[in-house]
Amino acid sequence: MTDLLPPQLVIDSQMLYFGWVPKDPQAVDCLIPAELKPFDDRRVFINQYVVDREEQSSHLGAYSLTYLGADVTGLDVSDYVPARWWTHYWSSSEPMSEYAAQSGVPIRPNGSTVLEVAGDNLFATTLIANKPIIRTTVEIGREGNDYIRSHLRYITRVGPTLFSGRYPAIGRCAERVRITKLEFLDKSHDVYALAPKDPLEVIWGFYFTKAAFCYPGGFEPLTDNELRSAVGG
């Protein structure tokens, strides 16, 4: 296997990425380190995406992936993009998982993700050992001409140190996205702590028909001053 060195480039991935308000805000607190500060409503996020072909990535090959976590305050990338803390991460590719783990990503085994488009509907399903555990239902429009361009910032821990990873991304959006249902299918799994309130309250969301990003683009430890400023200390 070719050694995977950062950064790794992915293009033309099909991606559903959105955030919502959880049913149990206190349960989210248990998944966030004390050094970070969540939003008051404990908003969380999911990204379900698929890289269909080997030639869409520099060395990662084809794979599928779902990750989830919580938004945190005080470390914003911009006025519209907060920093995020990963809590769960399932890749169908073992080399991809090993690569991500080097940056402190909380990888989980035996995961896969399937995105299926049927007419104006998208069905995104995350599976563990071939058992569906999360399912999203979305009404979508046709591929549009609008692009989202941003840097994403994910916080991870390697040993005792919190790190900041910056991920440049560009995505071509569907013209319309309406997330109608988000189902957490296994109440016994710890990811159920992120299940949505009823009725579903989606804060933001995109369906990217083609998304490109680097993984990771930059990776550095968070300083004590950054952490104190983030929590208002």
PDB file of C-alpha atoms in Angstrom:
ATOM      1  CA  MET A   1       0.000   0.000   0.000  1.00  0.00           C
ATOM      2  CA  THR A   2       1.246   3.517  -0.832  1.00  0.00           C
ATOM      3  CA  ASP A   3       1.948   5.554   2.288  1.00  0.00           C
ATOM      4  CA  LEU A   4      -0.758   8.195   2.643  1.00  0.00           C
ATOM      5  CA  LEU A   5       0.852  11.565   3.246  1.00  0.00           C
ATOM      6  CA  PRO A   6      -1.062  14.818   3.807  1.00  0.00           C
ATOM      7  CA  PRO A   7      -2.643  16.508   2.079  1.00  0.00           C
ATOM      8  CA  GLN A   8      -4.887  14.147   0.118  1.00  0.00           C
ATOM      9  CA  LEU A   9      -7.151  15.572  -2.604  1.00  0.00           C
ATOM     10  CA  VAL A  10     -10.708  14.351  -3.326  1.00  0.00           C
ATOM     11  CA  ILE A  11     -12.874  15.609  -6.203  1.00  0.00           C
ATOM     12  CA  ASP A  12     -16.440  15.102  -7.468  1.00  0.00           C
ATOM     13  CA  SER A  13     -17.740  13.373  -4.332  1.00  0.00           C
ATOM     14  CA  GLN A  14     -21.499  13.163  -3.754  1.00  0.00           C
ATOM     15  CA  MET A  15     -22.154  14.668  -0.333  1.00  0.00           C
ATOM     16  CA  LEU A  16     -25.018  15.441   2.060  1.00  0.00           C
ATOM     17  CA  TYR A  17     -23.901  17.814   4.824  1.00  0.00           C
ATOM     18  CA  PHE A  18     -26.206  19.489   7.352  1.00  0.00           C
ATOM     19  CA  GLY A  19     -26.755  20.481  10.968  1.00  0.00           C
ATOM     20  CA  TRP A  20     -29.646  20.232  13.432  1.00  0.00           C
ATOM     21  CA  VAL A  21     -30.712  20.691  17.058  1.00  0.00           C
ATOM     22  CA  PRO A  22     -30.490  17.466  19.119  1.00  0.00           C
ATOM     23  CA  LYS A  23     -33.237  16.022  21.279  1.00  0.00           C
ATOM     24  CA  ASP A  24     -31.050  15.782  24.392  1.00  0.00           C
ATOM     25  CA  PRO A  25     -28.666  18.765  24.672  1.00  0.00           C
ATOM     26  CA  GLN A  26     -27.093  17.431  27.875  1.00  0.00           C
ATOM     27  CA  ALA A  27     -26.158  14.162  26.177  1.00  0.00           C
ATOM     28  CA  VAL A  28     -24.091  16.127  23.661  1.00  0.00           C
ATOM     29  CA  ASP A  29     -22.035  17.632  26.510  1.00  0.00           C
ATOM     30  CA  CYS A  30     -20.696  14.180  27.358  1.00  0.00           C
ATOM     31  CA  LEU A  31     -19.135  13.935  23.878  1.00  0.00           C
ATOM     32  CA  ILE A  32     -17.278  17.280  23.926  1.00  0.00           C
ATOM     33  CA  PRO A  33     -13.993  17.875  25.792  1.00  0.00           C
ATOM     34  CA  ALA A  34     -14.057  20.356  28.657  1.00  0.00           C
ATOM     35  CA  GLU A  35     -11.634  22.660  26.827  1.00  0.00           C
ATOM     36  CA  LEU A  36     -14.238  23.407  24.129  1.00  0.00           C
ATOM     37  CA  LYS A  37     -17.535  25.276  24.369  1.00  0.00           C
ATOM     38  CA  PRO A  38     -20.644  24.040  22.479  1.00  0.00           C
ATOM     39  CA  PHE A  39     -23.404  26.302  21.200  1.00  0.00           C
ATOM     40  CA  ASP A  40     -26.260  26.974  23.605  1.00  0.00           C
ATOM     41  CA  ASP A  41     -28.600  24.741  21.593  1.00  0.00           C
ATOM     42  CA  ARG A  42     -25.864  22.061  21.347  1.00  0.00           C
ATOM     43  CA  ARG A  43     -26.186  22.032  17.540  1.00  0.00           C
ATOM     44  CA  VAL A  44     -24.639  19.058  15.799  1.00  0.00           C
ATOM     45  CA  PHE A  45     -23.820  18.009  12.241  1.00  0.00           C
ATOM     46  CA  ILE A  46     -23.500  15.043   9.907  1.00  0.00           C
ATOM     47  CA  ASN A  47     -21.718  14.505   6.610  1.00  0.00           C
ATOM     48  CA  GLN A  48     -22.695  11.445   4.546  1.00  0.00           C
ATOM     49  CA  TYR A  49     -20.659  11.163   1.362  1.00  0.00           C
ATOM     50  CA  VAL A  50     -19.447   8.793  -1.332  1.00  0.00           C
ATOM     51  CA  VAL A  51     -16.335   8.786  -3.525  1.00  0.00           C
ATOM     52  CA  ASP A  52     -17.416   6.491  -6.345  1.00  0.00           C
ATOM     53  CA  ARG A  53     -14.215   5.963  -8.309  1.00  0.00           C
ATOM     54  CA  GLU A  54     -10.520   5.547  -7.533  1.00  0.00           C
ATOM     55  CA  GLU A  55      -9.559   8.389  -9.860  1.00  0.00           C
ATOM     56  CA  GLN A  56     -11.536  10.872  -7.719  1.00  0.00           C
ATOM     57  CA  SER A  57      -8.841  10.855  -5.019  1.00  0.00           C
ATOM     58  CA  SER A  58      -5.078  11.278  -5.049  1.00  0.00           C
ATOM     59  CA  HIS A  59      -4.314   8.040  -3.148  1.00  0.00           C
ATOM     60  CA  LEU A  60      -7.361   7.237  -1.013  1.00  0.00           C
ATOM     61  CA  GLY A  61      -9.153   5.221  -3.688  1.00  0.00           C
ATOM     62  CA  ALA A  62     -12.936   4.878  -3.789  1.00  0.00           C
ATOM     63  CA  TYR A  63     -14.660   4.905  -0.391  1.00  0.00           C
ATOM     64  CA  SER A  64     -17.734   6.050   1.516  1.00  0.00           C
ATOM     65  CA  LEU A  65     -17.828   7.913   4.802  1.00  0.00           C
ATOM     66  CA  THR A  66     -20.122   9.284   7.495  1.00  0.00           C
ATOM     67  CA  TYR A  67     -18.978  11.561  10.274  1.00  0.00           C
ATOM     68  CA  LEU A  68     -20.851  13.415  13.019  1.00  0.00           C
ATOM     69  CA  GLY A  69     -20.058  15.833  15.792  1.00  0.00           C
ATOM     70  CA  ALA A  70     -20.862  19.120  17.499  1.00  0.00           C
ATOM     71  CA  ASP A  71     -20.243  22.741  16.548  1.00  0.00           C
ATOM     72  CA  VAL A  72     -18.089  24.696  19.013  1.00  0.00           C
ATOM     73  CA  THR A  73     -17.842  28.441  19.608  1.00  0.00           C
ATOM     74  CA  GLY A  74     -14.951  30.864  19.658  1.00  0.00           C
ATOM     75  CA  LEU A  75     -12.833  29.153  16.998  1.00  0.00           C
ATOM     76  CA  ASP A  76     -14.852  30.175  13.949  1.00  0.00           C
ATOM     77  CA  VAL A  77     -13.383  29.969  10.470  1.00  0.00           C
ATOM     78  CA  SER A  78     -15.622  32.871   9.350  1.00  0.00           C
ATOM     79  CA  ASP A  79     -18.881  34.584  10.320  1.00  0.00           C
ATOM     80  CA  TYR A  80     -20.779  31.621   8.879  1.00  0.00           C
ATOM     81  CA  VAL A  81     -18.574  28.587   9.572  1.00  0.00           C
ATOM     82  CA  PRO A  82     -17.867  27.509  13.160  1.00  0.00           C
ATOM     83  CA  ALA A  83     -15.182  25.069  14.194  1.00  0.00           C
ATOM     84  CA  ARG A  84     -16.411  21.514  14.723  1.00  0.00           C
ATOM     85  CA  TRP A  85     -15.548  18.620  17.027  1.00  0.00           C
ATOM     86  CA  TRP A  86     -15.799  15.110  15.585  1.00  0.00           C
ATOM     87  CA  THR A  87     -17.523  12.497  17.753  1.00  0.00           C
ATOM     88  CA  HIS A  88     -18.114   9.616  15.288  1.00  0.00           C
ATOM     89  CA  TYR A  89     -16.400   8.678  12.043  1.00  0.00           C
ATOM     90  CA  TRP A  90     -17.077   5.640   9.860  1.00  0.00           C
ATOM     91  CA  SER A  91     -15.155   5.028   6.627  1.00  0.00           C
ATOM     92  CA  SER A  92     -15.528   2.018   4.356  1.00  0.00           C
ATOM     93  CA  SER A  93     -11.765   2.161   3.659  1.00  0.00           C
ATOM     94  CA  GLU A  94      -9.282   0.789   6.180  1.00  0.00           C
ATOM     95  CA  PRO A  95      -6.357   2.787   4.696  1.00  0.00           C
ATOM     96  CA  MET A  96      -8.488   5.937   4.862  1.00  0.00           C
ATOM     97  CA  SER A  97      -9.334   5.217   8.510  1.00  0.00           C
ATOM     98  CA  GLU A  98      -5.685   4.639   9.387  1.00  0.00           C
ATOM     99  CA  TYR A  99      -4.738   7.887   7.663  1.00  0.00           C
ATOM    100  CA  ALA A 100      -7.418   9.908   9.470  1.00  0.00           C
ATOM    101  CA  ALA A 101      -6.556   8.361  12.838  1.00  0.00           C
ATOM    102  CA  GLN A 102      -3.071   9.878  12.657  1.00  0.00           C
ATOM    103  CA  SER A 103      -4.743  13.299  13.004  1.00  0.00           C
ATOM    104  CA  GLY A 104      -6.782  12.229  16.029  1.00  0.00           C
ATOM    105  CA  VAL A 105     -10.012  11.542  14.129  1.00  0.00           C
ATOM    106  CA  PRO A 106     -12.282   9.234  16.224  1.00  0.00           C
ATOM    107  CA  ILE A 107     -12.557   6.427  13.682  1.00  0.00           C
ATOM    108  CA  ARG A 108     -15.011   3.566  14.154  1.00  0.00           C
ATOM    109  CA  PRO A 109     -14.785   0.177  12.382  1.00  0.00           C
ATOM    110  CA  ASN A 110     -17.021  -1.588   9.848  1.00  0.00           C
ATOM    111  CA  GLY A 111     -18.792   1.477   8.483  1.00  0.00           C
ATOM    112  CA  SER A 112     -20.211   2.224   5.053  1.00  0.00           C
ATOM    113  CA  THR A 113     -22.474   4.868   3.528  1.00  0.00           C
ATOM    114  CA  VAL A 114     -24.927   4.633   0.627  1.00  0.00           C
ATOM    115  CA  LEU A 115     -26.466   7.610  -1.204  1.00  0.00           C
ATOM    116  CA  GLU A 116     -29.356   6.813  -3.539  1.00  0.00           C
ATOM    117  CA  VAL A 117     -31.234   9.293  -5.724  1.00  0.00           C
ATOM    118  CA  ALA A 118     -34.760   8.387  -6.837  1.00  0.00           C
ATOM    119  CA  GLY A 119     -36.439  11.177  -8.772  1.00  0.00           C
ATOM    120  CA  ASP A 120     -36.577  14.215  -6.488  1.00  0.00           C
ATOM    121  CA  ASN A 121     -35.582  12.255  -3.389  1.00  0.00           C
ATOM    122  CA  LEU A 122     -32.215  11.415  -1.887  1.00  0.00           C
ATOM    123  CA  PHE A 123     -31.803   8.624   0.656  1.00  0.00           C
ATOM    124  CA  ALA A 124     -28.548   8.610   2.640  1.00  0.00           C
ATOM    125  CA  THR A 125     -27.927   5.564   4.821  1.00  0.00           C
ATOM    126  CA  THR A 126     -25.060   4.908   7.215  1.00  0.00           C
ATOM    127  CA  LEU A 127     -24.417   1.257   8.037  1.00  0.00           C
ATOM    128  CA  ILE A 128     -22.285  -0.530  10.625  1.00  0.00           C
ATOM    129  CA  ALA A 129     -21.433  -4.106   9.697  1.00  0.00           C
ATOM    130  CA  ASN A 130     -24.137  -3.806   6.993  1.00  0.00           C
ATOM    131  CA  LYS A 131     -26.806  -2.818   9.539  1.00  0.00           C
ATOM    132  CA  PRO A 132     -28.491   0.570   8.916  1.00  0.00           C
ATOM    133  CA  ILE A 133     -27.931   2.885  11.874  1.00  0.00           C
ATOM    134  CA  ILE A 134     -28.711   6.371  10.459  1.00  0.00           C
ATOM    135  CA  ARG A 135     -31.005   7.211   7.558  1.00  0.00           C
ATOM    136  CA  THR A 136     -31.665  10.659   6.055  1.00  0.00           C
ATOM    137  CA  THR A 137     -34.458  11.448   3.605  1.00  0.00           C
ATOM    138  CA  VAL A 138     -34.129  14.587   1.494  1.00  0.00           C
ATOM    139  CA  GLU A 139     -36.112  16.330  -1.213  1.00  0.00           C
ATOM    140  CA  ILE A 140     -33.665  17.688  -3.787  1.00  0.00           C
ATOM    141  CA  GLY A 141     -33.710  19.735  -6.949  1.00  0.00           C
ATOM    142  CA  ARG A 142     -31.542  19.370 -10.020  1.00  0.00           C
ATOM    143  CA  GLU A 143     -27.840  20.142 -10.066  1.00  0.00           C
ATOM    144  CA  GLY A 144     -27.442  23.910  -9.923  1.00  0.00           C
ATOM    145  CA  ASN A 145     -24.780  26.400 -10.922  1.00  0.00           C
ATOM    146  CA  ASP A 146     -24.027  27.663  -7.410  1.00  0.00           C
ATOM    147  CA  TYR A 147     -20.847  26.716  -5.582  1.00  0.00           C
ATOM    148  CA  ILE A 148     -20.004  26.846  -1.882  1.00  0.00           C
ATOM    149  CA  ARG A 149     -16.369  27.717  -1.193  1.00  0.00           C
ATOM    150  CA  SER A 150     -14.967  27.563   2.316  1.00  0.00           C
ATOM    151  CA  HIS A 151     -12.382  26.349   4.754  1.00  0.00           C
ATOM    152  CA  LEU A 152     -13.715  23.918   7.344  1.00  0.00           C
ATOM    153  CA  ARG A 153     -12.044  23.597  10.737  1.00  0.00           C
ATOM    154  CA  TYR A 154     -12.203  20.369  12.720  1.00  0.00           C
ATOM    155  CA  ILE A 155     -10.761  19.984  16.208  1.00  0.00           C
ATOM    156  CA  THR A 156      -9.245  16.651  17.240  1.00  0.00           C
ATOM    157  CA  ARG A 157      -7.134  15.308  20.087  1.00  0.00           C
ATOM    158  CA  VAL A 158      -3.799  13.545  19.749  1.00  0.00           C
ATOM    159  CA  GLY A 159      -2.657  12.400  23.183  1.00  0.00           C
ATOM    160  CA  PRO A 160      -3.197  15.315  25.591  1.00  0.00           C
ATOM    161  CA  THR A 161      -3.136  17.975  22.864  1.00  0.00           C
ATOM    162  CA  LEU A 162      -6.034  19.474  20.918  1.00  0.00           C
ATOM    163  CA  PHE A 163      -5.260  20.094  17.250  1.00  0.00           C
ATOM    164  CA  SER A 164      -6.868  22.288  14.608  1.00  0.00           C
ATOM    165  CA  GLY A 165      -7.237  20.829  11.119  1.00  0.00           C
ATOM    166  CA  ARG A 166      -8.181  23.113   8.223  1.00  0.00           C
ATOM    167  CA  TYR A 167      -9.866  21.607   5.175  1.00  0.00           C
ATOM    168  CA  PRO A 168     -10.377  23.717   2.026  1.00  0.00           C
ATOM    169  CA  ALA A 169     -13.541  22.709   0.190  1.00  0.00           C
ATOM    170  CA  ILE A 170     -15.533  23.631  -2.922  1.00  0.00           C
ATOM    171  CA  GLY A 171     -18.943  22.103  -3.647  1.00  0.00           C
ATOM    172  CA  ARG A 172     -21.483  22.388  -6.460  1.00  0.00           C
ATOM    173  CA  CYS A 173     -24.957  22.482  -4.916  1.00  0.00           C
ATOM    174  CA  ALA A 174     -28.331  21.115  -5.873  1.00  0.00           C
ATOM    175  CA  GLU A 175     -30.810  23.912  -6.510  1.00  0.00           C
ATOM    176  CA  ARG A 176     -33.115  22.815  -3.695  1.00  0.00           C
ATOM    177  CA  VAL A 177     -32.561  20.801  -0.521  1.00  0.00           C
ATOM    178  CA  ARG A 178     -35.195  19.990   2.096  1.00  0.00           C
ATOM    179  CA  ILE A 179     -34.312  17.444   4.739  1.00  0.00           C
ATOM    180  CA  THR A 180     -37.592  15.786   5.668  1.00  0.00           C
ATOM    181  CA  LYS A 181     -36.467  12.999   7.954  1.00  0.00           C
ATOM    182  CA  LEU A 182     -33.412  12.065  10.041  1.00  0.00           C
ATOM    183  CA  GLU A 183     -33.668   8.665  11.699  1.00  0.00           C
ATOM    184  CA  PHE A 184     -31.314   7.217  14.309  1.00  0.00           C
ATOM    185  CA  LEU A 185     -32.204   3.549  14.127  1.00  0.00           C
ATOM    186  CA  ASP A 186     -30.370   2.024  17.116  1.00  0.00           C
ATOM    187  CA  LYS A 187     -31.177   3.472  20.543  1.00  0.00           C
ATOM    188  CA  SER A 188     -28.503   1.298  22.149  1.00  0.00           C
ATOM    189  CA  HIS A 189     -25.650   2.889  20.189  1.00  0.00           C
ATOM    190  CA  ASP A 190     -23.811   5.883  21.655  1.00  0.00           C
ATOM    191  CA  VAL A 191     -24.387   7.891  18.469  1.00  0.00           C
ATOM    192  CA  TYR A 192     -28.060   8.077  19.512  1.00  0.00           C
ATOM    193  CA  ALA A 193     -27.016  10.949  21.820  1.00  0.00           C
ATOM    194  CA  LEU A 194     -27.063  13.120  18.671  1.00  0.00           C
ATOM    195  CA  ALA A 195     -30.599  12.154  17.609  1.00  0.00           C
ATOM    196  CA  PRO A 196     -32.730  15.159  16.566  1.00  0.00           C
ATOM    197  CA  LYS A 197     -35.541  16.804  18.476  1.00  0.00           C
ATOM    198  CA  ASP A 198     -39.112  16.273  17.280  1.00  0.00           C
ATOM    199  CA  PRO A 199     -40.094  18.050  15.121  1.00  0.00           C
ATOM    200  CA  LEU A 200     -36.808  18.044  13.226  1.00  0.00           C
ATOM    201  CA  GLU A 201     -35.081  21.451  13.390  1.00  0.00           C
ATOM    202  CA  VAL A 202     -32.483  21.721  10.617  1.00  0.00           C
ATOM    203  CA  ILE A 203     -30.187  24.742  10.966  1.00  0.00           C
ATOM    204  CA  TRP A 204     -28.393  24.520   7.628  1.00  0.00           C
ATOM    205  CA  GLY A 205     -27.873  21.953   4.894  1.00  0.00           C
ATOM    206  CA  PHE A 206     -26.371  21.267   1.472  1.00  0.00           C
ATOM    207  CA  TYR A 207     -26.473  18.468  -1.037  1.00  0.00           C
ATOM    208  CA  PHE A 208     -23.324  18.647  -3.115  1.00  0.00           C
ATOM    209  CA  THR A 209     -23.550  16.879  -6.450  1.00  0.00           C
ATOM    210  CA  LYS A 210     -19.802  17.422  -6.806  1.00  0.00           C
ATOM    211  CA  ALA A 211     -17.583  18.333  -3.847  1.00  0.00           C
ATOM    212  CA  ALA A 212     -13.801  18.703  -3.733  1.00  0.00           C
ATOM    213  CA  PHE A 213     -11.598  19.064  -0.661  1.00  0.00           C
ATOM    214  CA  CYS A 214      -8.134  18.452   0.808  1.00  0.00           C
ATOM    215  CA  TYR A 215      -7.702  16.130   3.748  1.00  0.00           C
ATOM    216  CA  PRO A 216      -6.256  17.812   5.789  1.00  0.00           C
ATOM    217  CA  GLY A 217      -5.003  21.068   4.326  1.00  0.00           C
ATOM    218  CA  GLY A 218      -3.356  22.280   7.544  1.00  0.00           C
ATOM    219  CA  PHE A 219      -2.839  20.712  10.959  1.00  0.00           C
ATOM    220  CA  GLU A 220      -1.483  22.446  14.059  1.00  0.00           C
ATOM    221  CA  PRO A 221      -1.911  22.392  17.847  1.00  0.00           C
ATOM    222  CA  LEU A 222      -4.335  24.822  19.445  1.00  0.00           C
ATOM    223  CA  THR A 223      -2.560  27.243  21.765  1.00  0.00           C
ATOM    224  CA  ASP A 224      -3.618  27.904  25.351  1.00  0.00           C
ATOM    225  CA  ASN A 225      -4.481  31.485  24.374  1.00  0.00           C
ATOM    226  CA  GLU A 226      -6.813  30.264  21.595  1.00  0.00           C
ATOM    227  CA  LEU A 227      -8.590  27.894  23.970  1.00  0.00           C
ATOM    228  CA  ARG A 228      -8.985  30.524  26.721  1.00  0.00           C
ATOM    229  CA  SER A 229     -10.339  33.025  24.213  1.00  0.00           C
ATOM    230  CA  ALA A 230     -12.771  30.458  22.792  1.00  0.00           C
ATOM    231  CA  VAL A 231     -14.444  29.774  26.130  1.00  0.00           C
ATOM    232  CA  GLY A 232     -14.357  33.409  27.226  1.00  0.00           C
ATOM    233  CA  GLY A 233     -11.575  32.982  29.771  1.00  0.00           C
TER     234      GLY A 233
END
